[in-house]
């Protein structure tokens, strides 16, 4: 159905990366490589720095040392990554379809249509509802739909399965599988099991 | 352009969509003007002399009131972080927000200003000048406000800090704003004051999206 290799093959590389919050160093000397079609699961206890690492990879938090680079990415193509954090960026008083159409306009209509993306995450029947009425799990599904309307090769997901039901867990796994199959790459921080052959695991130790 | 318009419509819809924010700002503006006669006494000559200043102070304070909703709700629900990764330049997002801020926190004040003109015993020529000077000067207040809001968006209780930060920037706007209205003795310099006001607004509008975008980009997530 979907063509393979729809993403330009880029790879993510971090060398001697150190990141933390304020003066608190959480991770140091981290080297990581993620190739097209591969995913990296970040595991570790609460406070180990999974979210901080994702923010640093996304460029939202300046790293305390080392560097993060994206190989094969043409800056002309616009931003290469989607970040999906704890907060869903869903605002009451905007409709579900409106919210998604907004993100499509902001990030460019390079992926699925709004309705197709809503169908994929199972929100199409309530597309007209005010997004403020959604449950936590439905808001998370709406946030995931944002990744589908604009195509970007790198996904950085922070606990994507939080608040989702078992059906939602399967949805995340199938979205990831499809994304990786198309040549995308992903870094996922999670405590849940996501069973995919293309996923490697990186365990982060707790800091004393 | 498409993303710019999307932010514009979204924020307009949120600002006007039944939250009562706009009404609060307008009421604050009118009340500030309305209590002045009680504070300075019912001296009509005095009132009409200080009326331009009162209107400008009321407008300045009322616009500060709307400052906190410029970036803070977006920061709290994670939208601001996504704007930093968006296809649309952050400066364009800020520019759209400045426009929405002016439309929802300045334009309603100008529409409500006839009420203050009556309360403060303004004559019609003064009132007409007030409207012109508000129209030319408030865009600068909106633009400076956006810089203040952007700098303080990641600070807790930063909503109280932003007005203090931008007050010095807004002083020239108030000086020329009132100068464009006052019809005291001496040569009439209203024309020059209006030109200064327009220049201030244009400069502030052109620079503030970039300054605010820089502040947001440097702020920690």
Short mmCIF file of C-alpha atoms in Angstrom, two decimals:
data_model
loop_
_atom_site.label_atom_id
_atom_site.label_comp_id
_atom_site.label_asym_id
_atom_site.label_seq_id
_atom_site.Cartn_x
_atom_site.Cartn_y
_atom_site.Cartn_z
CA UNK A 1 0.00 0.00 0.00
CA UNK A 2 2.63 2.46 1.07
CA UNK A 3 5.82 2.81 -0.91
CA UNK A 4 9.02 1.86 0.81
CA UNK A 5 11.72 4.41 1.44
CA UNK A 6 9.52 7.47 1.28
CA UNK A 7 11.88 9.31 3.57
CA UNK A 8 15.18 10.61 2.40
CA UNK A 9 17.68 8.40 4.21
CA UNK A 10 19.02 10.40 7.08
CA UNK A 11 20.75 9.08 10.15
CA UNK A 12 21.05 10.47 13.63
CA UNK A 13 24.39 10.54 15.37
CA UNK A 14 25.38 11.81 18.79
CA UNK A 15 28.97 11.92 19.98
CA UNK A 16 30.14 12.42 23.57
CA UNK A 17 26.74 13.87 24.33
CA UNK A 18 26.21 15.30 27.78
CA UNK A 19 22.87 16.61 28.79
CA UNK A 20 21.09 17.65 31.92
CA UNK A 21 18.80 20.19 33.50
CA UNK A 22 20.30 23.43 34.71
CA UNK A 23 23.58 22.45 36.38
CA UNK A 24 22.53 18.87 37.03
CA UNK A 25 24.28 16.51 34.69
CA UNK A 26 22.09 13.51 33.86
CA UNK A 27 23.84 11.86 30.95
CA UNK A 28 27.44 12.17 29.84
CA UNK A 29 29.69 10.65 27.25
CA UNK A 30 26.82 9.14 25.30
CA UNK A 31 27.46 7.95 21.75
CA UNK A 32 24.53 6.83 19.71
CA UNK A 33 23.76 6.08 16.09
CA UNK A 34 20.35 5.52 14.61
CA UNK A 35 20.24 4.44 10.98
CA UNK A 36 17.29 4.73 8.57
CA UNK A 37 14.69 2.09 9.32
CA UNK A 38 15.93 1.58 12.86
CA UNK A 39 14.48 2.56 16.18
CA UNK A 40 16.01 3.06 19.57
CA UNK A 41 14.12 2.38 22.78
CA UNK A 42 15.29 4.40 25.75
CA UNK A 43 14.78 2.63 29.02
CA UNK A 44 15.64 3.55 32.53
CA UNK A 45 14.11 4.44 35.87
CA UNK A 46 12.29 7.71 36.46
CA UNK A 47 14.70 10.59 36.50
CA UNK A 48 17.36 8.79 34.49
CA UNK A 49 17.27 11.52 31.86
CA UNK A 50 15.18 9.92 29.09
CA UNK A 51 13.07 13.01 28.47
CA UNK A 52 16.08 15.28 28.79
CA UNK A 53 17.93 13.23 26.20
CA UNK A 54 14.97 13.42 23.83
CA UNK A 55 14.74 17.20 24.29
CA UNK A 56 18.45 17.52 23.59
CA UNK A 57 18.16 15.35 20.47
CA UNK A 58 15.26 17.51 19.34
CA UNK A 59 17.35 20.65 19.80
CA UNK A 60 14.85 22.05 22.29
CA UNK A 61 17.39 21.86 25.10
CA UNK A 62 20.98 22.83 24.40
CA UNK A 63 23.28 19.89 25.26
CA UNK A 64 25.84 20.51 27.97
CA UNK A 65 28.54 18.94 25.84
CA UNK A 66 29.16 16.88 22.73
CA UNK A 67 27.13 17.16 19.60
CA UNK A 68 24.08 15.85 17.82
CA UNK A 69 24.03 15.70 14.06
CA UNK A 70 21.71 14.55 11.35
CA UNK A 71 23.44 13.10 8.33
CA UNK A 72 21.89 13.31 4.91
CA UNK A 73 19.42 15.97 5.90
CA UNK A 74 18.98 18.86 3.52
CA UNK A 75 18.04 21.95 5.58
CA UNK A 76 16.04 23.14 2.57
CA UNK A 77 13.53 20.39 3.32
CA UNK A 78 12.59 22.04 6.60
CA UNK A 79 12.77 20.43 10.02
CA UNK A 80 13.59 16.73 9.98
CA UNK A 81 11.98 15.61 13.19
CA UNK A 82 8.73 15.30 15.08
CA UNK A 83 8.83 15.61 18.83
CA UNK A 84 5.94 14.20 20.81
CA UNK A 85 6.31 15.01 24.48
CA UNK A 86 4.30 14.56 27.65
CA UNK A 87 2.15 17.51 26.81
CA UNK A 88 -0.17 16.94 23.92
CA UNK A 89 -0.48 20.51 22.64
CA UNK A 90 -4.23 20.03 22.50
CA UNK A 91 -6.27 23.08 23.41
CA UNK A 92 -9.91 23.23 24.48
CA UNK A 93 -12.27 25.30 22.32
CA UNK A 94 -10.71 23.98 19.12
CA UNK A 95 -12.27 21.02 17.36
CA UNK A 96 -10.42 17.73 16.90
CA UNK A 97 -10.30 18.14 13.13
CA UNK A 98 -9.44 21.84 13.50
CA UNK A 99 -6.51 21.01 15.77
CA UNK A 100 -5.07 18.52 13.34
CA UNK A 101 -5.65 20.81 10.34
CA UNK A 102 -3.80 23.51 12.26
CA UNK A 103 -0.75 21.30 12.74
CA UNK A 104 -0.90 20.29 9.09
CA UNK A 105 -0.76 23.99 8.11
CA UNK A 106 2.07 24.67 10.55
CA UNK A 107 4.24 21.71 9.56
CA UNK A 108 3.28 21.36 5.92
CA UNK A 109 0.78 18.97 4.28
CA UNK A 110 3.35 16.35 3.38
CA UNK A 111 1.70 13.29 4.91
CA UNK A 112 -1.76 11.81 5.19
CA UNK A 113 -4.88 13.92 4.86
CA UNK A 114 -6.45 15.11 8.10
CA UNK A 115 -9.34 12.67 7.92
CA UNK A 116 -7.11 9.74 6.95
CA UNK A 117 -4.85 10.47 9.92
CA UNK A 118 -7.83 10.71 12.28
CA UNK A 119 -9.14 7.41 10.93
CA UNK A 120 -5.74 5.82 11.51
CA UNK A 121 -5.71 6.78 15.19
CA UNK A 122 -9.39 6.02 15.64
CA UNK A 123 -10.67 9.54 16.22
CA UNK A 124 -12.63 10.04 13.01
CA UNK A 125 -16.05 9.40 14.62
CA UNK A 126 -15.48 12.32 17.01
CA UNK A 127 -13.69 14.63 14.55
CA UNK A 128 -16.21 17.40 15.17
CA UNK A 129 -15.91 17.35 18.94
CA UNK A 130 -14.25 20.09 20.97
CA UNK A 131 -10.73 18.83 21.75
CA UNK A 132 -11.20 19.93 25.37
CA UNK A 133 -13.69 17.10 25.86
CA UNK A 134 -11.24 14.38 24.87
CA UNK A 135 -9.97 11.94 27.46
CA UNK A 136 -6.23 11.79 28.17
CA UNK A 137 -5.86 8.76 25.91
CA UNK A 138 -7.80 10.39 23.09
CA UNK A 139 -5.68 13.53 23.39
CA UNK A 140 -2.60 11.34 23.08
CA UNK A 141 -4.07 9.75 19.94
CA UNK A 142 -4.64 13.25 18.53
CA UNK A 143 -1.02 14.13 19.30
CA UNK A 144 0.11 10.99 17.47
CA UNK A 145 -2.05 11.90 14.48
CA UNK A 146 0.05 15.06 14.22
CA UNK A 147 3.03 12.88 13.26
CA UNK A 148 1.06 11.46 10.35
CA UNK A 149 -0.18 14.62 8.62
CA UNK A 150 3.35 15.94 8.07
CA UNK A 151 5.99 13.49 6.99
CA UNK A 152 9.30 13.77 8.81
CA UNK A 153 11.96 11.08 8.96
CA UNK A 154 12.88 11.25 12.65
CA UNK A 155 10.36 10.68 15.43
CA UNK A 156 11.27 11.47 19.02
CA UNK A 157 8.55 10.04 21.23
CA UNK A 158 8.39 10.55 24.96
CA UNK A 159 6.24 7.84 26.51
CA UNK A 160 3.95 7.59 23.48
CA UNK A 161 1.82 4.91 25.15
CA UNK A 162 1.09 6.93 28.28
CA UNK A 163 -2.66 7.03 28.98
CA UNK A 164 -3.38 4.73 26.04
CA UNK A 165 -5.44 1.53 26.30
CA UNK A 166 -4.19 -1.84 25.03
CA UNK A 167 -5.64 -1.07 21.63
CA UNK A 168 -3.68 2.18 21.74
CA UNK A 169 -0.48 0.31 22.55
CA UNK A 170 -0.99 -1.79 19.42
CA UNK A 171 -1.66 1.42 17.48
CA UNK A 172 1.67 2.93 18.57
CA UNK A 173 3.49 -0.27 17.63
CA UNK A 174 1.89 -0.40 14.20
CA UNK A 175 2.53 3.31 13.54
CA UNK A 176 6.15 2.78 14.49
CA UNK A 177 6.48 -0.35 12.37
CA UNK A 178 5.09 1.48 9.36
CA UNK A 179 7.30 4.50 9.95
CA UNK A 180 10.47 2.39 10.22
CA UNK A 181 9.50 0.31 7.21
CA UNK A 182 9.30 3.52 5.18
CA UNK A 183 12.88 4.32 6.07
CA UNK A 184 12.14 6.57 8.99
CA UNK A 185 13.93 6.46 12.31
CA UNK A 186 12.70 6.81 15.84
CA UNK A 187 13.91 7.27 19.39
CA UNK A 188 11.31 6.27 21.95
CA UNK A 189 11.41 6.66 25.70
CA UNK A 190 9.00 4.22 27.27
CA UNK A 191 8.32 1.92 30.19
CA UNK A 192 6.00 -0.28 28.16
CA UNK A 193 6.87 -3.17 25.92
CA UNK A 194 6.98 -2.33 22.22
CA UNK A 195 7.77 -5.49 20.29
CA UNK A 196 9.34 -4.67 16.95
CA UNK A 197 12.31 -6.38 15.31
CA UNK A 198 13.89 -3.11 14.21
CA UNK A 199 14.13 -1.74 17.74
CA UNK A 200 17.29 -1.67 19.79
CA UNK A 201 17.30 -0.84 23.46
CA UNK A 202 19.47 1.68 25.25
CA UNK A 203 19.34 1.43 29.02
CA UNK A 204 20.07 4.59 30.93
CA UNK A 205 21.26 4.16 34.47
CA UNK A 206 19.82 6.09 37.35
CA UNK A 207 22.02 8.83 38.70
CA UNK A 208 22.89 8.72 42.34
CA UNK B 1 2.16 32.16 4.68
CA UNK B 2 -0.22 29.30 5.21
CA UNK B 3 1.23 28.57 8.64
CA UNK B 4 1.17 32.27 9.53
CA UNK B 5 -2.54 32.47 8.71
CA UNK B 6 -3.19 29.23 10.60
CA UNK B 7 -1.68 30.71 13.78
CA UNK B 8 -3.61 33.94 13.21
CA UNK B 9 -6.97 32.15 12.91
CA UNK B 10 -6.30 29.75 15.74
CA UNK B 11 -5.36 32.49 18.19
CA UNK B 12 -8.22 34.73 17.10
CA UNK B 13 -10.64 31.87 17.59
CA UNK B 14 -9.19 31.11 21.02
CA UNK B 15 -9.23 34.76 22.08
CA UNK B 16 -12.78 35.41 20.93
CA UNK B 17 -14.19 31.97 21.66
CA UNK B 18 -16.16 32.65 24.77
CA UNK B 19 -13.35 33.11 27.26
CA UNK B 20 -14.32 36.68 28.12
CA UNK B 21 -10.70 37.84 27.96
CA UNK B 22 -11.50 40.65 25.57
CA UNK B 23 -14.41 41.86 27.68
CA UNK B 24 -12.20 41.87 30.79
CA UNK B 25 -9.65 44.08 29.08
CA UNK B 26 -12.26 46.52 27.79
CA UNK B 27 -13.95 46.75 31.19
CA UNK B 28 -10.60 47.37 32.88
CA UNK B 29 -9.91 50.19 30.39
CA UNK B 30 -13.31 51.82 30.96
CA UNK B 31 -13.16 51.43 34.75
CA UNK B 32 -9.68 52.96 34.96
CA UNK B 33 -11.04 55.98 33.12
CA UNK B 34 -14.27 56.03 35.06
CA UNK B 35 -12.69 56.18 38.53
CA UNK B 36 -10.40 59.07 37.61
CA UNK B 37 -13.08 61.78 38.09
CA UNK B 38 -13.68 60.41 41.58
CA UNK B 39 -9.98 60.50 42.38
CA UNK B 40 -9.17 63.99 41.09
CA UNK B 41 -12.51 65.62 41.81
CA UNK B 42 -15.24 66.82 39.49
CA UNK B 43 -13.29 69.75 38.06
CA UNK B 44 -14.30 69.64 34.41
CA UNK B 45 -11.52 71.91 33.16
CA UNK B 46 -8.87 69.85 34.93
CA UNK B 47 -10.42 66.59 33.73
CA UNK B 48 -10.50 67.56 30.09
CA UNK B 49 -6.90 68.79 30.37
CA UNK B 50 -5.58 65.48 31.75
CA UNK B 51 -7.99 63.29 29.76
CA UNK B 52 -5.48 62.36 27.00
CA UNK B 53 -3.02 61.16 29.61
CA UNK B 54 -5.69 59.17 31.43
CA UNK B 55 -6.79 57.46 28.21
CA UNK B 56 -3.23 56.50 27.37
CA UNK B 57 -2.50 55.20 30.86
CA UNK B 58 -5.73 53.19 30.82
CA UNK B 59 -4.89 51.74 27.41
CA UNK B 60 -1.33 50.91 28.45
CA UNK B 61 -2.43 49.12 31.64
CA UNK B 62 -5.28 47.30 29.91
CA UNK B 63 -2.94 45.99 27.24
CA UNK B 64 -0.54 44.72 29.90
CA UNK B 65 -3.44 42.70 31.25
CA UNK B 66 -3.69 40.71 28.04
CA UNK B 67 0.05 40.06 27.84
CA UNK B 68 0.15 36.87 29.83
CA UNK B 69 -2.07 34.94 27.46
CA UNK B 70 0.23 35.71 24.52
CA UNK B 71 2.64 32.79 24.99
CA UNK B 72 1.98 31.26 28.40
CA UNK B 73 -0.94 28.96 27.52
CA UNK B 74 1.07 27.69 24.54
CA UNK B 75 4.07 27.13 26.76
CA UNK B 76 2.00 25.23 29.30
CA UNK B 77 0.38 22.80 26.87
CA UNK B 78 3.53 22.15 24.85
CA UNK B 79 2.50 24.03 21.73
CA UNK B 80 5.38 26.50 22.02
CA UNK B 81 7.98 23.70 21.92
CA UNK B 82 6.35 22.41 18.73
CA UNK B 83 6.39 25.89 17.19
CA UNK B 84 10.16 25.78 17.60
CA UNK B 85 10.25 22.62 15.47
CA UNK B 86 7.67 23.83 12.97
CA UNK B 87 8.03 24.46 9.29
CA UNK B 88 6.86 28.04 9.87
CA UNK B 89 9.62 30.33 11.18
CA UNK B 90 9.13 31.17 14.83
CA UNK B 91 9.27 34.88 13.99
CA UNK B 92 6.22 34.43 11.73
CA UNK B 93 4.35 32.73 14.59
CA UNK B 94 5.23 35.64 16.88
CA UNK B 95 4.20 38.17 14.23
CA UNK B 96 0.79 36.49 13.96
CA UNK B 97 0.47 36.59 17.74
CA UNK B 98 1.36 40.30 17.88
CA UNK B 99 -1.36 40.99 15.33
CA UNK B 100 -3.90 38.96 17.29
CA UNK B 101 -2.83 40.70 20.50
CA UNK B 102 -3.44 44.08 18.89
CA UNK B 103 -6.79 42.98 17.43
CA UNK B 104 -8.05 41.60 20.74
CA UNK B 105 -6.41 43.90 23.30
CA UNK B 106 -6.00 47.26 21.52
CA UNK B 107 -8.70 47.55 18.88
CA UNK B 108 -11.53 46.88 21.38
CA UNK B 109 -10.13 49.70 23.55
CA UNK B 110 -10.22 52.11 20.65
CA UNK B 111 -13.79 51.07 19.95
CA UNK B 112 -14.66 51.67 23.60
CA UNK B 113 -12.83 55.00 23.82
CA UNK B 114 -15.93 57.17 23.11
CA UNK B 115 -17.19 56.03 26.50
CA UNK B 116 -14.09 57.42 28.18
CA UNK B 117 -14.35 60.61 26.14
CA UNK B 118 -17.78 61.21 27.67
CA UNK B 119 -16.69 60.31 31.18
CA UNK B 120 -13.66 62.58 31.03
CA UNK B 121 -15.43 65.55 29.40
CA UNK B 122 -13.34 65.48 26.21
CA UNK B 123 -14.40 67.75 23.37
CA UNK B 124 -14.76 66.25 19.92
CA UNK B 125 -11.45 67.45 18.33
CA UNK B 126 -9.50 66.06 21.28
CA UNK B 127 -11.39 62.78 21.03
CA UNK B 128 -10.67 62.50 17.31
CA UNK B 129 -6.97 63.08 17.98
CA UNK B 130 -7.04 60.51 20.76
CA UNK B 131 -8.40 57.86 18.42
CA UNK B 132 -5.73 58.63 15.81
CA UNK B 133 -2.93 58.59 18.35
CA UNK B 134 -4.18 55.31 19.88
CA UNK B 135 -4.41 53.75 16.42
CA UNK B 136 -0.83 54.74 15.63
CA UNK B 137 0.67 54.06 19.06
CA UNK B 138 -0.91 50.83 20.30
CA UNK B 139 0.85 48.61 17.72
CA UNK B 140 4.14 49.61 19.37
CA UNK B 141 2.75 48.66 22.79
CA UNK B 142 1.62 45.28 21.41
CA UNK B 143 5.05 44.66 19.86
CA UNK B 144 7.01 45.62 22.99
CA UNK B 145 4.60 43.54 25.03
CA UNK B 146 5.37 40.49 22.89
CA UNK B 147 9.09 40.88 23.64
CA UNK B 148 8.40 41.09 27.38
CA UNK B 149 6.06 38.10 27.29
CA UNK B 150 8.57 36.05 25.30
CA UNK B 151 11.44 36.80 27.65
CA UNK B 152 9.43 35.84 30.73
CA UNK B 153 7.45 32.91 29.32
CA UNK B 154 9.56 30.23 30.97
CA UNK B 155 9.78 32.03 34.31
CA UNK B 156 7.20 31.11 36.87
CA UNK B 157 5.08 34.10 37.81
CA UNK B 158 6.70 35.80 34.84
CA UNK B 159 3.35 37.38 34.08
CA UNK B 160 4.14 39.98 36.70
CA UNK B 161 7.66 40.50 35.42
CA UNK B 162 6.85 41.31 31.81
CA UNK B 163 5.12 44.67 32.53
CA UNK B 164 8.12 45.83 34.56
CA UNK B 165 10.50 44.82 31.78
CA UNK B 166 8.68 46.60 29.01
CA UNK B 167 7.58 49.73 30.90
CA UNK B 168 10.78 51.65 29.99
CA UNK B 169 10.32 50.71 26.34
CA UNK B 170 6.77 52.02 26.40
CA UNK B 171 7.61 55.42 27.88
CA UNK B 172 8.37 57.05 24.51
CA UNK B 173 5.09 55.70 23.15
CA UNK B 174 3.20 57.33 26.01
CA UNK B 175 5.11 60.61 25.62
CA UNK B 176 4.42 60.94 21.92
CA UNK B 177 0.96 59.45 22.26
CA UNK B 178 -0.12 62.14 24.67
CA UNK B 179 1.90 64.75 22.77
CA UNK B 180 -0.14 63.99 19.70
CA UNK B 181 -3.36 64.82 21.55
CA UNK B 182 -2.56 67.63 23.99
CA UNK B 183 -3.84 70.94 22.76
CA UNK B 184 -2.11 73.15 25.30
CA UNK B 185 -0.47 76.51 24.67
CA UNK B 186 2.53 76.97 22.41
CA UNK B 187 3.02 75.70 18.88
CA UNK B 188 0.99 72.67 17.88
CA UNK B 189 3.40 69.76 17.59
CA UNK B 190 0.80 67.07 17.22
CA UNK B 191 1.83 66.34 13.64
CA UNK B 192 5.43 65.67 14.58
CA UNK B 193 4.35 63.57 17.55
CA UNK B 194 2.12 61.47 15.32
CA UNK B 195 4.99 60.87 12.93
CA UNK B 196 7.22 59.79 15.81
CA UNK B 197 4.47 57.50 17.05
CA UNK B 198 4.10 55.91 13.63
CA UNK B 199 7.86 55.49 13.37
CA UNK B 200 7.98 53.84 16.80
CA UNK B 201 5.19 51.45 15.88
CA UNK B 202 6.72 50.50 12.54
CA UNK B 203 10.15 49.89 14.03
CA UNK B 204 8.79 47.93 16.96
CA UNK B 205 6.55 45.81 14.73
CA UNK B 206 9.41 45.04 12.36
CA UNK B 207 11.90 44.07 15.06
CA UNK B 208 9.82 42.50 17.82
CA UNK B 209 8.97 39.19 16.09
CA UNK B 210 12.67 38.44 15.66
CA UNK B 211 13.60 39.57 19.17
CA UNK B 212 10.76 37.58 20.74
CA UNK B 213 11.54 34.51 18.63
CA UNK B 214 15.16 34.67 19.78
CA UNK B 215 14.05 34.91 23.40
CA UNK B 216 11.77 31.89 23.03
CA UNK B 217 14.44 29.86 21.29
CA UNK B 218 16.91 30.56 24.06
CA UNK B 219 14.48 29.86 26.84
CA UNK B 220 14.79 26.40 28.28
CA UNK B 221 12.10 23.88 27.66
#
